[in-house]
Coordinates of C-alpha atoms in Angstrom, one line a residue:
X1 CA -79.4 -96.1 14.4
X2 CA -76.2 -97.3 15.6
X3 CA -72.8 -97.9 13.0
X4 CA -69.9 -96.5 11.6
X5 CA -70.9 -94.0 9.4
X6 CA -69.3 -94.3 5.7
X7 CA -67.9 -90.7 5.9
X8 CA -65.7 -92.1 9.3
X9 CA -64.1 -95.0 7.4
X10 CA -60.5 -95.0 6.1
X11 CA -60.7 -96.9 2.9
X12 CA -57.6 -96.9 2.2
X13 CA -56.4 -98.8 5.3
X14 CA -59.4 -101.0 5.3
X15 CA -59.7 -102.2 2.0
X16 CA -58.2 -105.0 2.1
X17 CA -57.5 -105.6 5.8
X18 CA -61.8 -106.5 6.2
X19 CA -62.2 -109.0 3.7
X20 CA -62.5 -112.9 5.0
X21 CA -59.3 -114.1 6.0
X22 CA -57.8 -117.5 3.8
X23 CA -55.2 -119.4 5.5
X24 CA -51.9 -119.2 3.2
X25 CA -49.0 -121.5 2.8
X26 CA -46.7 -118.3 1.4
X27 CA -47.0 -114.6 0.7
X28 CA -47.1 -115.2 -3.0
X29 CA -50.6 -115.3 -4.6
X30 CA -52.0 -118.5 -5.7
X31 CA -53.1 -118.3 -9.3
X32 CA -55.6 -121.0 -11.5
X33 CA -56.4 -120.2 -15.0
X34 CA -60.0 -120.5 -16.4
X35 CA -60.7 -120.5 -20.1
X36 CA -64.0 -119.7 -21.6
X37 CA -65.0 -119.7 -25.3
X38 CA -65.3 -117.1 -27.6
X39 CA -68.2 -116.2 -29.6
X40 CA -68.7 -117.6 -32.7
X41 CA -72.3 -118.8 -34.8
X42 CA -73.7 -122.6 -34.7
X43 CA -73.3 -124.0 -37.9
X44 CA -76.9 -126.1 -37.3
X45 CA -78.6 -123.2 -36.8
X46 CA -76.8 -120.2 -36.7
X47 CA -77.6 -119.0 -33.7
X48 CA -75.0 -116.3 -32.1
X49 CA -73.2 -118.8 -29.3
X50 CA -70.8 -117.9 -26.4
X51 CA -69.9 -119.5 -23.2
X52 CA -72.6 -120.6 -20.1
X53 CA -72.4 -117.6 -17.7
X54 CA -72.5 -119.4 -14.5
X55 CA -69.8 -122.2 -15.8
X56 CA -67.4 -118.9 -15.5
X57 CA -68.7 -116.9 -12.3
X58 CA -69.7 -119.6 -10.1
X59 CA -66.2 -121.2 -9.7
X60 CA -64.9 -117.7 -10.2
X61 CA -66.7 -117.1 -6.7
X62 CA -65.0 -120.0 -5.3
X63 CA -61.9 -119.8 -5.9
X64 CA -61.6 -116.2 -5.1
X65 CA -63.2 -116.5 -2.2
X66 CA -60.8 -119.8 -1.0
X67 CA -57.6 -117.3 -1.8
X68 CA -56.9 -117.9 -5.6
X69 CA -56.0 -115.2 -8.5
X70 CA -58.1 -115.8 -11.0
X71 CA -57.5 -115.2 -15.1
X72 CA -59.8 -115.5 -17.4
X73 CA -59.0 -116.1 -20.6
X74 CA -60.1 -117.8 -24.1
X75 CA -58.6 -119.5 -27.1
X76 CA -58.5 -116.2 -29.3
X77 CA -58.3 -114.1 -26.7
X78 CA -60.6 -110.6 -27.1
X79 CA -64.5 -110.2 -25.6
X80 CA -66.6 -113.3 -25.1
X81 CA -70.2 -113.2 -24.7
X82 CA -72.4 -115.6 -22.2
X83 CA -74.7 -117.5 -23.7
X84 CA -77.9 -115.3 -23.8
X85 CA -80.3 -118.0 -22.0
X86 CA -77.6 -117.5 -19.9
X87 CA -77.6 -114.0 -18.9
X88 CA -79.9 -113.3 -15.8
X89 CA -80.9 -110.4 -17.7
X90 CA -82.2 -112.0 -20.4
X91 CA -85.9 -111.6 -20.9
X92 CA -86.2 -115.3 -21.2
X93 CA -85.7 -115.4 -17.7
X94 CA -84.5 -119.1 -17.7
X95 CA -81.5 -117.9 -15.6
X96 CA -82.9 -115.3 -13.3
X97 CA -82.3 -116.8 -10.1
X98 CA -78.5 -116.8 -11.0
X99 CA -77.6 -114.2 -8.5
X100 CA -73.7 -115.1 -8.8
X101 CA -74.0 -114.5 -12.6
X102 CA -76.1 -111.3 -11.7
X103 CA -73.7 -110.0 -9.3
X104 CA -70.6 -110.4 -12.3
X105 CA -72.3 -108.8 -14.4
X106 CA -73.1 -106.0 -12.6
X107 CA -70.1 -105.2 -10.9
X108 CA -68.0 -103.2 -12.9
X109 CA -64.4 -104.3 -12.2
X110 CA -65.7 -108.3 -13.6
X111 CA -67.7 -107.2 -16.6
X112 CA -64.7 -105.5 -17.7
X113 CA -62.9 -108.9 -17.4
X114 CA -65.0 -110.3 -20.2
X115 CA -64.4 -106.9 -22.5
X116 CA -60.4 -108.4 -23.5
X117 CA -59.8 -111.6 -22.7
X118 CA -55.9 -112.4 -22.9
X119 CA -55.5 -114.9 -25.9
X120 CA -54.0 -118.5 -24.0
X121 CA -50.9 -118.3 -26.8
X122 CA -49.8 -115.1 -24.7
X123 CA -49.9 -116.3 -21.3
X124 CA -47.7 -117.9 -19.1
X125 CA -48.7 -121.5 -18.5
X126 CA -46.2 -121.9 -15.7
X127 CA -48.2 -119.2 -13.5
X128 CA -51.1 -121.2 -12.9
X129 CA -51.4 -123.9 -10.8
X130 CA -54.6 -125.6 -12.0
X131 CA -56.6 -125.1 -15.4
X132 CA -60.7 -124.9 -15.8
X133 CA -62.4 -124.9 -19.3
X134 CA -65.7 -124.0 -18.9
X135 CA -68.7 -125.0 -21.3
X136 CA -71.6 -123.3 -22.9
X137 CA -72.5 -123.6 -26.7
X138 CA -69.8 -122.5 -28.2
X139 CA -67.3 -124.8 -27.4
X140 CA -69.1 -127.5 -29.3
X141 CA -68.3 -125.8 -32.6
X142 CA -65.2 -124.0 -31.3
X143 CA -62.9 -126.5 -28.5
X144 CA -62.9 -129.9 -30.0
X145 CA -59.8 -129.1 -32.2
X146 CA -58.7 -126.0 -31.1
X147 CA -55.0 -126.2 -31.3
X148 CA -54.3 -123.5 -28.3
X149 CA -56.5 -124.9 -26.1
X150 CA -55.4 -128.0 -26.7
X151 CA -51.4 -127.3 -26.4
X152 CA -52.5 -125.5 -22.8
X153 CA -54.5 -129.0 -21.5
X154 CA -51.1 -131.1 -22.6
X155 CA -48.9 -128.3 -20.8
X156 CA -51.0 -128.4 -17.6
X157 CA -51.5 -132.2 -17.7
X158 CA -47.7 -133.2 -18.3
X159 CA -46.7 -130.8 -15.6
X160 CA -48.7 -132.8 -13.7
X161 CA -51.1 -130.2 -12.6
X162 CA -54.9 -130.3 -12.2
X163 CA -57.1 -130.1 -15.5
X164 CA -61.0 -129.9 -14.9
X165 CA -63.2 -129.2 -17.4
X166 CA -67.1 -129.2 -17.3
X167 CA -70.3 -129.0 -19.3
X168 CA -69.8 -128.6 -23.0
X169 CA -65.8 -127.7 -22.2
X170 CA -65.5 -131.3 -21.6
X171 CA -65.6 -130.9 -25.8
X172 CA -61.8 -129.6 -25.0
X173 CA -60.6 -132.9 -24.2
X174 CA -62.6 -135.8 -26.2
X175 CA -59.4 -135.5 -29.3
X176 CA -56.7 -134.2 -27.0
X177 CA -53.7 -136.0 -27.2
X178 CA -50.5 -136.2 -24.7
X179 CA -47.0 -135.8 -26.2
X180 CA -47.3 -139.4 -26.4
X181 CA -49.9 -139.6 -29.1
X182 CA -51.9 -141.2 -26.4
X183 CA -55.6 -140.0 -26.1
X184 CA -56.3 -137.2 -22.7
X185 CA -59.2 -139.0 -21.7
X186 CA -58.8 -142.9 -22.6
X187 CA -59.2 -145.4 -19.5
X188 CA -60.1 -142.4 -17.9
X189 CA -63.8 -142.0 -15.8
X190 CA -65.4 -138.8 -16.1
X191 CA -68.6 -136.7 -16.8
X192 CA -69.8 -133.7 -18.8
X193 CA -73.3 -133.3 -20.7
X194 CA -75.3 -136.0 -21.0
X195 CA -77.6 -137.3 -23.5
X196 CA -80.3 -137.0 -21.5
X197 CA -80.0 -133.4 -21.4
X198 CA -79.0 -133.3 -24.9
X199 CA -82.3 -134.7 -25.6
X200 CA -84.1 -132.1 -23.3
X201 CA -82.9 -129.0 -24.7
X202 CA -83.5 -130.2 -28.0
X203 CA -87.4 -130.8 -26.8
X204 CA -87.4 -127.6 -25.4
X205 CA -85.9 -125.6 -28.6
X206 CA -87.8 -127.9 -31.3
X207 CA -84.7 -128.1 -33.2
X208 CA -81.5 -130.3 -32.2
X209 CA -79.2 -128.0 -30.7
X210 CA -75.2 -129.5 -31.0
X211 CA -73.9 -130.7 -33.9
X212 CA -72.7 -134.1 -32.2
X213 CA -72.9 -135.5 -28.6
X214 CA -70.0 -135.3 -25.8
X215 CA -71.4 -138.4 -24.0
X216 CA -71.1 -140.5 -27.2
X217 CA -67.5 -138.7 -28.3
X218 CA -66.1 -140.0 -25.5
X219 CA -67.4 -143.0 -25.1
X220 CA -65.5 -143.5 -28.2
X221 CA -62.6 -142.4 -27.6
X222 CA -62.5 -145.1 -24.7
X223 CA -63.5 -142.9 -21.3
X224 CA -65.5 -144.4 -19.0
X225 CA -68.5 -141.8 -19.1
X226 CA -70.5 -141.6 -15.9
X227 CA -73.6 -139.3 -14.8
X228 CA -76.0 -138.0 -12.0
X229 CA -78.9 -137.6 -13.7
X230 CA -80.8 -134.8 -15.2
X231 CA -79.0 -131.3 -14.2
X232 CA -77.9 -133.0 -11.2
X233 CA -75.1 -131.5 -9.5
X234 CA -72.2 -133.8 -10.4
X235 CA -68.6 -133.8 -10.3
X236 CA -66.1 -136.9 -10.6
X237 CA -62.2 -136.5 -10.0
X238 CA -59.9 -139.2 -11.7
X239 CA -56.6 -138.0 -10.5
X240 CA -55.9 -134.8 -11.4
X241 CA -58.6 -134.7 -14.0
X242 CA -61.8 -133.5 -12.7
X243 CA -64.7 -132.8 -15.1
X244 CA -68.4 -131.8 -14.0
X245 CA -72.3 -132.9 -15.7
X246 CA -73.4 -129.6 -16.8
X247 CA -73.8 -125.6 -15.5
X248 CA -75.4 -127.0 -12.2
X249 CA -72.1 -128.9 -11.5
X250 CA -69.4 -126.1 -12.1
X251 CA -69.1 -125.4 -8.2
X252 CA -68.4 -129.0 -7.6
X253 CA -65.9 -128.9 -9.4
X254 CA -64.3 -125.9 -8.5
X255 CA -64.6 -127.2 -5.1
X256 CA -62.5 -130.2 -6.3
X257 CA -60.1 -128.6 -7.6
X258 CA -59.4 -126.5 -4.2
X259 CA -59.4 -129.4 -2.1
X260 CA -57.4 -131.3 -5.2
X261 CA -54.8 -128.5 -4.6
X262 CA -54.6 -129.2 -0.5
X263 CA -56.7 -125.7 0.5

């Protein structure tokens, strides 16, 4: 059996020197912020609620891998918890074949990411080039007036840097306003979960699920809404606003956001 045997290698020289090579404009790291919710109950039907584990690790993947520093953070700041249906682990098994989300979880130095969260009133804002809010159940009883969160969208967006948002965390922008007074997402075309897929979960579950519908918010609110299908992949970028259907669509849209930032 031919190789390098472990016991030969320097891993101290080679730790970093063997990983894929990214093309870089400068020596200083690239950094994008992603927010996930924290845990809270659903006031329907009290269920325990956290965010969509492959809305965090599946654009986590990508923009590591394209070069980027990743923080993860949430409104409160602390742990969060994935939603359990979620959690490849889960005996439910509806997310087993999540290998991304089962490769976080299982690798120490990420699970301890999600242990202490750094609250987004302590960060600094001006670090990050791009901002992600990713969805999951709790953000439709937790984001849609959530004063921090809301603050960090208007200090990304009038910095004229990219916002995406996806899934449920599309509940982040339906009442955000600009310094302005003028609604986020008015005029604006974008996506995030649909009706139809409000309408299948609540099938499968017997019991409605959300407390109101982000399709129907932001129709109101005077977005043009737009969608794939059911659990298609689907992203749509309106400037620098990019949002994505549901959990299937989180990688299109951190791929949009790369190429939205010229990698």
């Amino acid at each position: 059996m031919s190789g390098i045997s472990p016991a030969k290698v320097d891993v101290a020289t080679t730790s970093s020197d063997h990983h894929m090579r990214v093309d870089a404009l400068g020596s200083r790291p690239r950094e994008i912020l992603i927010v996930v919710a924290n845990p809270t109950v659903s006031s329907n039907n009290h269920w325990p609620v956290g965010f969509w584990g492959a809305e965090l690790t599946h654009p986590y993947y990508e923009l590591t891998e394209a070069g980027f520093r990743v923080t993860i953070a949430s409104p409160a700041g602390g742990k969060v918890e994935m939603d359990s249906l979620s959690d490849p682990r889960d005996p439910s098994e509806w997310a087993a074949e999540d290998l991304i989300t089962m490769g976080f979880v299982n690798t120490p130095a990420l699970a301890a990411l999600l242990e202490d969260t750094p609250a987004l009133d302590d960060l600094d804002l001006d670090r990050y080039e791009a901002l992600l809010i990713a969805g999951g159940q709790s953000p439709m009883f937790t984001f849609r007036d959530n004063k921090p969160l809301h603050q960090a969208v208007r200090a990304f967006w009038e910095a004229e840097k990219v916002v995406a948002a996806y899934c449920h965390g599309v509940a982040a922008l339906v009442d955000c306003e600009l310094a302005d007074g003028t609604a986020l997402v008015a005029g604006r075309t974008l996506t995030g979960f649909s009706n139809t897929e409000e309408d299948y979960g609540n099938r499968a579950a017997g019991v409605q699920i959300m407390p109101w519908s982000v399709e129907d918010a932001l129709r109101e609110r005077g977005a043009n809404y737009i969608s794939a299908g059911l659990f298609k992949p689907f992203a749509v970028r309106d400037g620098r606003l990019i949002t994505g259907q549901q959990q299937y669509s989180s990688r299109k849209v951190a791929q949009a956001v790369i190429a939205a930032l010229g990698v």
